[in-house]
Each structure stands twice: as C-alpha cells, then as structure tokens.
Coordinates of C-alpha atoms (C1' of nucleotides) in Angstrom, one line a residue:
Chain A
X1426 CA -8.3 -29.2 -62.0
X1427 CA -10.1 -31.2 -64.6
X1428 CA -10.8 -33.7 -61.9
X1429 CA -14.0 -35.1 -60.6
X1430 CA -15.9 -32.4 -58.9
X1431 CA -19.1 -33.8 -57.4
X1432 CA -19.3 -34.8 -53.8
X1433 CA -16.2 -34.3 -51.7
X1434 CA -15.3 -37.9 -52.3
X1435 CA -12.3 -39.4 -54.1
X1436 CA -9.7 -37.4 -52.4
X1437 CA -7.3 -40.3 -51.9
X1438 CA -4.5 -39.6 -54.3
X1439 CA -3.4 -36.2 -53.1
X1440 CA -1.5 -35.7 -56.3
X1441 CA -0.8 -32.1 -56.8
X1442 CA -0.6 -30.3 -60.1
X1443 CA 2.4 -28.2 -59.7
X1444 CA 1.6 -25.8 -62.6
X1445 CA -1.9 -25.0 -61.5
X1446 CA -3.4 -23.7 -58.3
X1447 CA -5.4 -25.9 -56.0
X1448 CA -9.1 -25.4 -55.4
X1449 CA -10.0 -24.4 -51.9
X1450 CA -12.1 -27.6 -51.7
X1451 CA -9.0 -29.7 -52.3
X1452 CA -7.1 -27.7 -49.9
X1453 CA -9.6 -28.3 -47.2
X1454 CA -9.7 -32.0 -47.9
X1455 CA -6.0 -32.2 -47.5
X1456 CA -6.1 -30.3 -44.2
X1457 CA -8.7 -32.6 -42.9
X1458 CA -6.4 -35.5 -43.7
X1459 CA -3.6 -33.7 -42.0
X1460 CA -5.7 -33.0 -39.0
X1461 CA -6.6 -36.6 -38.7
X1462 CA -3.0 -37.6 -38.9
X1463 CA -2.0 -35.1 -36.3
X1464 CA -4.7 -36.0 -33.8
X1465 CA -3.9 -39.6 -34.2
X1466 CA -0.2 -39.2 -33.6
X1467 CA -1.1 -37.3 -30.5
X1468 CA -3.1 -40.2 -29.3
X1469 CA -6.4 -38.5 -29.6
X1470 CA -7.7 -40.7 -32.5
X1471 CA -8.1 -39.9 -36.1
X1472 CA -11.7 -39.0 -36.3
X1473 CA -11.5 -36.4 -33.7
X1474 CA -9.2 -34.3 -35.7
X1475 CA -11.0 -34.9 -38.9
X1476 CA -14.4 -33.9 -37.4
X1477 CA -13.0 -30.7 -35.9
X1478 CA -11.3 -29.7 -39.2
X1479 CA -14.4 -30.4 -41.2
X1480 CA -16.6 -28.3 -39.0
X1481 CA -13.9 -25.6 -38.7
X1482 CA -13.8 -25.2 -42.5
X1483 CA -17.6 -25.3 -42.9
X1484 CA -19.4 -22.0 -43.1
X1485 CA -22.7 -23.6 -42.1
X1486 CA -23.1 -25.5 -38.9
X1487 CA -22.8 -29.2 -39.5
X1488 CA -25.1 -32.1 -38.4
X1489 CA -24.0 -35.6 -37.6
X1490 CA -25.3 -36.6 -40.9
X1491 CA -23.1 -34.1 -42.7
X1492 CA -20.2 -35.6 -40.8
X1493 CA -20.9 -39.2 -41.7
X1494 CA -21.3 -38.2 -45.4
X1495 CA -18.5 -35.7 -45.5
X1496 CA -15.9 -37.8 -43.8
X1497 CA -17.1 -41.3 -44.6
X1498 CA -17.3 -42.3 -41.0
X1499 CA -20.1 -44.2 -39.1
X1500 CA -22.8 -42.5 -37.2
X1501 CA -21.4 -44.0 -34.0
X1502 CA -18.0 -42.5 -34.6
X1503 CA -19.5 -39.1 -35.4
X1504 CA -21.6 -39.1 -32.3
X1505 CA -18.7 -40.0 -30.0
X1506 CA -16.2 -37.7 -31.6
X1507 CA -18.6 -34.8 -31.5
X1508 CA -19.3 -35.3 -27.8
X1509 CA -15.6 -35.4 -27.0
X1510 CA -14.9 -32.3 -28.9
X1511 CA -17.8 -30.6 -27.2
X1512 CA -16.4 -31.5 -23.8
X1513 CA -13.1 -30.0 -24.8
X1514 CA -14.8 -26.9 -26.0
X1515 CA -13.9 -27.4 -29.6
X1516 CA -17.4 -27.6 -30.9
X1517 CA -20.6 -26.0 -29.7
X1518 CA -24.1 -27.3 -30.3
X1519 CA -26.5 -25.1 -32.3
X1520 CA -30.2 -25.4 -32.0
X1521 CA -32.1 -24.7 -35.1
X1522 CA -35.8 -24.4 -34.4
X1523 CA -38.0 -26.5 -36.4
X1524 CA -35.2 -28.9 -37.1
X1525 CA -34.7 -32.0 -35.0
X1526 CA -31.0 -32.4 -35.9
X1527 CA -28.2 -31.1 -33.7
X1528 CA -25.8 -28.8 -35.5
X1529 CA -22.3 -28.0 -34.5
X1530 CA -20.0 -25.0 -35.1
X1531 CA -16.4 -24.8 -34.2
X1532 CA -14.8 -22.6 -31.6
X1533 CA -11.4 -21.4 -32.6
X1534 CA -9.8 -20.9 -29.2
X1535 CA -7.2 -23.5 -30.1
X1536 CA -5.2 -23.0 -26.9
X1537 CA -8.0 -23.8 -24.6
X1538 CA -9.2 -26.7 -26.6
X1539 CA -5.8 -28.3 -26.7
X1540 CA -5.2 -27.5 -23.0
X1541 CA -8.5 -29.3 -22.1
X1542 CA -7.6 -32.3 -24.3
X1543 CA -4.2 -32.5 -22.8
X1544 CA -5.4 -32.2 -19.2
X1545 CA -8.0 -34.7 -19.9
X1546 CA -5.8 -37.3 -21.5
X1547 CA -2.2 -36.9 -20.5
X1548 CA -3.0 -35.4 -17.2
X1549 CA -5.1 -38.4 -16.1
X1550 CA -2.3 -40.7 -17.2
X1551 CA 0.3 -38.8 -15.4
X1552 CA -1.8 -38.7 -12.2
X1553 CA -1.7 -42.4 -12.0
X1554 CA 2.0 -42.6 -12.3
X1555 CA 2.4 -39.8 -9.9
X1556 CA 0.2 -41.5 -7.4
X1557 CA 2.2 -44.7 -7.7
X1558 CA 5.4 -42.8 -7.0
X1559 CA 3.7 -41.0 -4.2
X1560 CA 2.9 -44.3 -2.5
X1561 CA 6.5 -45.3 -2.9
X1562 CA 7.7 -42.1 -1.4
X1563 CA 5.6 -42.7 1.7
X1564 CA 7.0 -46.2 2.1
X1565 CA 10.4 -44.7 1.7
X1566 CA 10.1 -42.2 4.5
X1567 CA 8.3 -44.7 6.7
X1568 CA 11.0 -47.3 6.4
X1569 CA 13.6 -44.6 6.9
X1570 CA 12.3 -43.9 10.4
X1571 CA 12.1 -47.5 11.5
X1572 CA 15.5 -48.7 10.4
X1573 CA 18.2 -46.4 11.4
X1574 CA 20.8 -48.6 9.7
X1575 CA 20.0 -50.0 6.3
X1576 CA 21.7 -52.7 4.4
X1577 CA 23.9 -51.5 1.5
X1578 CA 21.2 -52.5 -1.0
X1579 CA 18.5 -50.7 0.9
X1580 CA 20.6 -47.6 0.9
X1581 CA 21.2 -47.9 -2.8
X1582 CA 17.5 -48.2 -3.5
X1583 CA 16.8 -45.3 -1.3
X1584 CA 19.3 -43.0 -3.0
X1585 CA 18.1 -44.0 -6.4
X1586 CA 14.5 -43.3 -5.4
X1587 CA 15.4 -39.9 -4.2
X1588 CA 16.8 -39.1 -7.6
X1589 CA 13.6 -40.0 -9.3
X1590 CA 11.4 -38.2 -6.9
X1591 CA 13.4 -35.0 -7.2
X1592 CA 13.2 -35.2 -11.0
X1593 CA 9.5 -35.8 -10.8
X1594 CA 8.9 -32.6 -8.8
X1595 CA 10.9 -30.6 -11.3
X1596 CA 9.0 -32.1 -14.2
X1597 CA 5.7 -31.2 -12.7
X1598 CA 6.7 -27.6 -12.4
X1599 CA 7.8 -27.4 -16.1
X1600 CA 4.7 -29.2 -17.2
X1601 CA 2.5 -26.8 -15.3
X1602 CA 4.2 -23.9 -17.0
X1603 CA 3.7 -25.5 -20.3
X1604 CA 0.0 -25.8 -19.8
X1605 CA -0.3 -22.2 -18.6
X1606 CA 1.4 -20.9 -21.7
X1607 CA -0.8 -23.0 -23.9
X1608 CA -3.9 -21.6 -22.3
X1609 CA -3.0 -18.0 -23.0
Chain B
X1463 CA -3.9 -55.3 -16.2
X1464 CA -4.0 -58.8 -17.4
X1465 CA -0.4 -59.5 -17.8
X1466 CA 1.4 -62.8 -18.2
X1467 CA 1.9 -64.5 -14.9
X1468 CA 5.3 -66.0 -14.4
X1469 CA 6.6 -67.8 -11.4
X1470 CA 4.6 -67.0 -8.3
X1471 CA 5.4 -63.3 -8.3
X1472 CA 2.4 -62.4 -6.3
X1473 CA 2.8 -58.7 -6.7
X1474 CA -0.4 -58.2 -8.7
X1475 CA -2.7 -56.8 -6.1
X1476 CA -0.5 -54.0 -4.9
X1477 CA -2.2 -54.2 -1.6
X1478 CA -0.1 -52.6 1.0
X1479 CA 0.2 -53.8 4.5
X1480 CA -0.1 -50.6 6.5
X1481 CA 1.3 -51.9 9.7
X1482 CA 4.6 -53.2 8.3
X1483 CA 7.2 -51.9 6.0
X1484 CA 7.8 -53.1 2.5
X1485 CA 11.0 -54.7 1.4
X1486 CA 13.1 -52.8 -1.0
X1487 CA 12.8 -55.6 -3.4
X1488 CA 9.0 -55.2 -3.4
X1489 CA 9.4 -51.5 -3.7
X1490 CA 11.6 -51.8 -6.8
X1491 CA 9.2 -54.3 -8.4
X1492 CA 6.4 -51.8 -7.9
X1493 CA 8.4 -49.0 -9.4
X1494 CA 9.2 -51.1 -12.4
X1495 CA 5.5 -51.6 -12.9
X1496 CA 4.9 -47.9 -12.5
X1497 CA 7.7 -47.1 -15.0
X1498 CA 6.1 -49.5 -17.5
X1499 CA 2.8 -47.9 -17.0
X1500 CA 4.2 -44.4 -17.4
X1501 CA 6.2 -45.1 -20.5
X1502 CA 3.3 -46.8 -22.1
X1503 CA 0.9 -43.9 -21.5
X1504 CA 3.5 -41.6 -23.0
X1505 CA 3.4 -43.7 -26.1
X1506 CA 6.9 -45.1 -25.7
X1507 CA 5.9 -48.7 -25.0
X1508 CA 5.8 -50.6 -21.7
X1509 CA 9.0 -52.5 -21.9
X1510 CA 11.1 -49.5 -22.5
X1511 CA 10.2 -48.0 -19.1
X1512 CA 10.5 -51.4 -17.4
X1513 CA 14.0 -52.0 -18.8
X1514 CA 15.2 -48.7 -17.8
X1515 CA 13.8 -49.0 -14.2
X1516 CA 15.2 -52.5 -13.9
X1517 CA 18.7 -51.4 -14.8
X1518 CA 18.4 -48.1 -12.9
X1519 CA 17.8 -50.1 -9.7
X1520 CA 20.4 -52.7 -10.3
X1521 CA 23.8 -52.2 -8.7
X1522 CA 25.5 -54.5 -11.1
X1523 CA 25.4 -53.8 -14.9
X1524 CA 22.7 -56.0 -16.5
X1525 CA 22.9 -58.3 -19.5
X1526 CA 20.1 -59.0 -22.0
X1527 CA 19.7 -62.3 -20.2
X1528 CA 19.2 -60.6 -16.9
X1529 CA 16.5 -58.5 -18.4
X1530 CA 14.6 -61.4 -20.0
X1531 CA 14.7 -63.3 -16.7
X1532 CA 14.1 -60.3 -14.5
X1533 CA 11.2 -58.8 -16.4
X1534 CA 9.8 -61.8 -18.1
X1535 CA 10.1 -60.4 -21.6
X1536 CA 11.5 -62.0 -24.7
X1537 CA 15.0 -61.7 -26.0
X1538 CA 13.8 -59.8 -29.0
X1539 CA 12.0 -57.2 -26.8
X1540 CA 15.0 -56.8 -24.6
X1541 CA 17.3 -56.3 -27.5
X1542 CA 15.1 -53.7 -29.1
X1543 CA 14.3 -51.9 -25.9
X1544 CA 17.9 -51.7 -24.9
X1545 CA 19.0 -50.3 -28.2
X1546 CA 16.4 -47.6 -28.1
X1547 CA 17.3 -46.6 -24.6
X1548 CA 20.9 -46.5 -25.7
X1549 CA 20.1 -44.1 -28.5
X1550 CA 18.3 -41.9 -26.1
X1551 CA 21.2 -41.9 -23.7
X1552 CA 19.4 -43.8 -21.0
X1553 CA 21.7 -46.8 -21.0
X1554 CA 25.3 -47.2 -21.7
X1555 CA 27.0 -50.4 -22.8
X1556 CA 29.6 -51.9 -20.6
X1557 CA 32.3 -54.2 -21.9
X1558 CA 33.5 -56.8 -19.5
X1559 CA 36.6 -58.5 -20.8
X1560 CA 36.5 -62.2 -21.0
X1561 CA 32.7 -62.0 -21.2
X1562 CA 30.9 -62.1 -24.5
X1563 CA 27.7 -60.6 -23.1
X1564 CA 26.8 -56.9 -23.4
X1565 CA 26.1 -55.3 -20.1
X1566 CA 24.2 -52.1 -19.5
X1567 CA 24.2 -49.5 -16.8
X1568 CA 21.8 -46.7 -16.5
X1569 CA 22.6 -43.0 -16.9
X1570 CA 20.6 -40.8 -14.6
X1571 CA 20.4 -37.6 -16.7
X1572 CA 16.7 -37.9 -16.8
X1573 CA 16.1 -34.6 -18.5
X1574 CA 18.4 -35.4 -21.4
X1575 CA 17.0 -38.8 -21.8
X1576 CA 13.4 -37.6 -21.9
X1577 CA 14.3 -34.8 -24.2
X1578 CA 15.9 -37.2 -26.6
X1579 CA 12.9 -39.5 -26.5
X1580 CA 10.5 -36.6 -27.0
X1581 CA 12.4 -35.1 -29.9
X1582 CA 12.7 -38.5 -31.4
X1583 CA 9.1 -39.5 -31.1
X1584 CA 6.8 -36.5 -30.9
X1585 CA 9.1 -34.3 -32.9
X1586 CA 9.1 -36.6 -35.9
X1587 CA 5.3 -36.8 -35.7
X1588 CA 4.9 -33.1 -35.4
X1589 CA 7.2 -32.6 -38.4
X1590 CA 4.9 -34.5 -40.7
X1591 CA 2.0 -32.4 -39.7
X1592 CA 4.0 -29.3 -39.9
X1593 CA 5.2 -30.1 -43.3
X1594 CA 1.6 -30.7 -44.5
X1595 CA 0.6 -27.4 -43.2
X1596 CA 3.6 -25.8 -44.7
X1597 CA 2.6 -27.1 -48.1
X1598 CA -0.9 -25.7 -47.6
X1599 CA 0.6 -22.3 -46.7
X1600 CA 2.5 -22.3 -50.0
X1601 CA -0.6 -23.0 -52.0
X1602 CA -2.4 -20.3 -50.1
X1603 CA 0.1 -17.6 -50.9
X1604 CA 0.4 -18.8 -54.5
X1605 CA -3.3 -18.7 -55.1
X1606 CA -3.5 -15.3 -53.3
X1607 CA -1.3 -13.7 -55.9
X1608 CA -3.1 -15.1 -58.9
X1609 CA -6.6 -14.3 -58.0
X1610 CA -7.0 -10.8 -56.7
X1611 CA -10.6 -11.2 -56.1
X1612 CA -11.8 -14.4 -54.4
X1613 CA -15.1 -16.0 -54.1
X1614 CA -16.7 -15.7 -50.7
X1615 CA -15.9 -19.4 -50.0
X1616 CA -12.3 -19.0 -50.9
X1617 CA -11.9 -16.0 -48.7
X1618 CA -13.5 -17.9 -45.8
X1619 CA -11.1 -20.8 -46.2
X1620 CA -8.2 -18.3 -46.5
X1621 CA -9.1 -16.7 -43.3
X1622 CA -9.6 -19.9 -41.4
X1623 CA -6.3 -21.2 -42.6
X1624 CA -4.5 -18.1 -41.5
X1625 CA -5.9 -18.7 -38.0
X1626 CA -4.4 -22.2 -37.9
X1627 CA -1.0 -21.2 -39.2
X1628 CA -0.7 -18.4 -36.7
X1629 CA -1.5 -20.8 -33.9
X1630 CA 1.0 -23.3 -35.2
X1631 CA 3.8 -20.7 -35.1
X1632 CA 2.9 -19.8 -31.5
X1633 CA 2.8 -23.5 -30.5
X1634 CA 6.2 -24.2 -31.9
X1635 CA 7.7 -21.4 -29.8
X1636 CA 6.1 -22.7 -26.6
X1637 CA 7.1 -26.3 -27.5
X1638 CA 10.7 -25.3 -28.1
X1639 CA 10.8 -23.6 -24.7
X1640 CA 9.5 -26.7 -23.1
X1641 CA 12.2 -28.8 -24.6
X1642 CA 14.9 -26.4 -23.5
X1643 CA 13.7 -26.4 -20.0
X1644 CA 13.5 -30.2 -19.9
X1645 CA 17.1 -30.3 -21.0
X1646 CA 18.4 -28.2 -18.2
Chain C
dT25 C1' -51.7 -43.4 -30.4
dG26 C1' -48.4 -44.8 -34.0
dC27 C1' -44.9 -43.2 -37.0
dT28 C1' -40.5 -41.1 -38.2
dA29 C1' -36.2 -39.1 -37.7
dC30 C1' -32.8 -38.4 -34.8
dG31 C1' -28.7 -39.4 -31.2
dT32 C1' -26.7 -42.9 -28.3
dT33 C1' -24.9 -47.3 -27.0
dC34 C1' -22.2 -51.4 -27.0
dA35 C1' -21.0 -56.1 -28.7
dA36 C1' -18.5 -57.5 -32.4
dA37 C1' -15.3 -56.8 -36.1
dA38 C1' -11.5 -54.5 -38.1
dC39 C1' -7.4 -52.6 -37.4
dG40 C1' -2.8 -51.5 -35.9
dA41 C1' 0.9 -51.7 -32.6
dA42 C1' 3.6 -54.5 -29.4
dT43 C1' 5.6 -58.9 -28.6
dT44 C1' 7.3 -63.2 -29.4
dG45 C1' 10.6 -66.7 -30.8
dA46 C1' 12.8 -69.3 -34.3
dA47 C1' 16.3 -68.5 -37.7
dC48 C1' 20.2 -66.1 -38.6
dG49 C1' 25.0 -63.9 -38.6
dC50 C1' 28.7 -62.9 -36.0
dT51 C1' 32.7 -63.5 -32.8
dG52 C1' 35.9 -65.6 -29.9
dA53 C1' 37.7 -69.9 -28.1
dA54 C1' 39.5 -74.3 -28.8
Chain D
dT771 C1' 38.1 -75.1 -38.9
dT772 C1' 34.1 -76.0 -36.0
dC773 C1' 31.5 -75.0 -32.2
dA774 C1' 28.9 -72.5 -28.6
dG775 C1' 27.0 -68.5 -27.0
dC776 C1' 25.7 -64.1 -28.0
dG777 C1' 22.7 -60.2 -30.1
dT778 C1' 19.7 -59.1 -34.0
dT779 C1' 16.0 -59.6 -37.1
dC780 C1' 11.4 -60.1 -38.8
dA781 C1' 7.3 -62.9 -40.0
dA782 C1' 3.8 -64.5 -37.2
dT783 C1' 1.1 -63.9 -33.4
dT784 C1' -1.0 -61.7 -29.6
dC785 C1' -3.0 -57.9 -27.5
dG786 C1' -5.3 -53.5 -27.1
dT787 C1' -7.7 -49.9 -29.3
dT788 C1' -10.7 -47.9 -32.7
dT789 C1' -14.6 -48.3 -35.7
dT790 C1' -18.7 -50.1 -37.1
dG791 C1' -23.6 -50.8 -37.4
dA792 C1' -27.7 -52.8 -35.6
dA793 C1' -30.6 -52.2 -31.8
dC794 C1' -32.4 -49.1 -28.8
dG795 C1' -34.5 -44.9 -26.5
dT796 C1' -36.5 -40.5 -27.2
dA797 C1' -38.9 -36.5 -29.0
dG798 C1' -41.8 -34.2 -32.2
dC799 C1' -45.7 -34.6 -35.1
dA800 C1' -50.2 -36.0 -37.1

DNA sequence: TGCTACGTTCAAAACGAATTGAACGCTGAA
DNA sequence: TTCAGCGTTCAATTCGTTTTGAACGTAGCA
C-alpha cells in the first residue's frame, strides 16, 4: 500500500490492489462506509451507522471530537447520532476523570441494539397505521349493528375490510416473532 | 400532512362523529389515506399504497384515468405505481375489448405481494451491504494466512470483524424465516 | 468573577427522493 | 394514411429529510 498514510482521510476511491493485502486501517474505513450505507438504506440515516462502526473499531473510547475528525461530520451530527445510539444501547458513555469530554465505547449486543432501533422506528410507524385500521374496525362493527341490511356496495366494502383486518392480525403475530428472535 | 387540496374533499380533519355512523365512502377514503401512510413509512412511497387501496376497494376494474381522478395524482405517478404493483403481483391487468384503456383489478394475496415487495426493496439493499461485508471477509482470511503473527491492532480488528460476520449469518437466517412465514 | 472547553440546539442550507407534466411513441379506427 | 386516445418516459420541479454551523447554556478552573 504505497498510498498516503497520514490521517484517516482520503478513503474515497476504494480501489483495491488485488495482489497485495489490505491494511486493517483501510479495511475499517471500508466497513465504516458500508455501515453508513446499510443504516441509510434501513432508514436510520447514514451517520448513525458510521458513528457506531467507528467506535466499534476503536480500541480507545471516542470523544465527539474524535468523531467529527474521524468521520468528517459536524459537531451537531455527531452529538445527535451519539445520543440516538446511546438510547438504542449501541454506545455507552464513559467518564474519564480530569477530562471534560464525554467518551463513548460500543456495546456489541447487536441483536438488542437493532431490536431497540426497529421498535423505536418501525414500531412507531406501524402503530399509527394500526391505530387507523383499528378505528375503521370500530366503525365497521358499529355500522354492522345498526343496519341489518346493507347495500351491495356497503357489503362489498365490509367484506374487503374484513380481509385486511384478518391479514393485519396475522402480520402482527409474525412480526412479534421476528422481534423476539432478533433479541435472542 | 400538508397535502394538495383538490375539490372540496373535506376529509382532512378525520374527526369522527361519535353519534352517527360513517358512510362506506368515507371509510374507504380514510383507508386509502392510511394505506398511503403505511406504504410511505415502509419506504415504498405514498402513491403505491393509495393506488392499491383504491383498486382494492373498487368493484369495477380501474383505469389510469380513474386513478388520477380518484386519487388526485398525475398520470406519470399512476403509470409508475401501477407497473410496480403489477410486478409485485398486487394488481393484474384486465383487457376490455373495444376499449383501448388498461384496467386493473387487485389481487388479495397480501402475503405474496408484501413478500415480493420486501424481497425487491429490502433484499436488494441488504445484498449490497452483504456483498461489502463478504469482500471484507475475504480480505480477512487472506491476510490471516499471510501474516501468522499480527500486530495488536490487527488482531483487534480481526476479532471485531468476526463478531459482525457471525451476527450477519444469524440475521440472514432469521430474515429468511420471516420471509417464508409471510409467504404462507 | 471571568475564561475556556465542552455538548446541545435549531434555523437555514444542502441534499435526495418523490412527483409532475409536457413530449413522445404506439395502436387501433376511420 | 392520418388522427385521436392511450401509456410511458424523464427533465424539471416540488417536497421532505438530513446536515451543517453559529449561537447558546453549562461546568470546571484559576
């Protein structure tokens, strides 16, 4: 790797030298990029994954400053990302006495972290949809009692709704199972 | 949320009159909104869910024109949404002889539809991340053979990487199980 | 007390994804 | 053949989300 060595900068090209091995520093840089890509495509945001990967592959606990320098992100982004990851149990804060900075180290209970993130993000979103359908279900049963005989259209809607509601119940069961397995 | 207001469709507030029933038309409109919300929060896009819901609750097969009018979306959006839903098996095209329009009716195999959508969207995204990690794994084992003794840092990275790769394998298994269940 | 180094906040900017709609090609009818 | 009506495309635009960075509050220290 007769490449530039200095600060972990200039990792844009990602060109691999097939004949030679890759330094672990380069490897880590690539994984950080990959983590950013992954977290972004999961709707969590790019920096979140990058921050976690950076800390995960750092022997020493990392400060906000280390993150802004190491990842080239702003102090604001670092602050927010770190807090989110802390809430999900991905990072834990380390107090170093005599040092006013906050330091973070990673926790490697991936399952729990992801479960927390999923519940936090997807779960909240699903709840809203669920609630909306729940309202509809109430309307449905209420109108069912009032009108013994429905128009053809009403009956059609009724039947279609039933189909959705049934599927929703089934989905929730599967989803819960998924979460449980992830947690283990 | 702030959406384009068409002709006095005053269904924005979603306030329910507790004492009276709700017309099935209103109910359907609300479900269409909910479907849009759901599909959007799943990263599929708002119109996709709206289109499917609209067709699902229509007795007659629906044309692109019906969709643009009924949902207040552009012809382009309708065309693209319909095609995507067709690919996922959510809609099927109906030929009406003597009519040059394409008509669509919904299929109600929710599980299959969602499975196709998930595989198409999430799967593709995961593949990229997987591939990146796969590359890394290769590098890892390659460098492992060359250097019998590693620096402390290299060994650290190595160990951390192993943790991720293990988790990845486990995740894939769970994920596959999830897909299978959804399909049933 | 004033000073410095830190983390947090949030309005604004940058960014990217969704949506539009005019232009286009195609097809069937006349 | 031309024409009208249809679906498709994609550059431009709109819209929502993410990121920035200056301003701010706070805590430790002399």
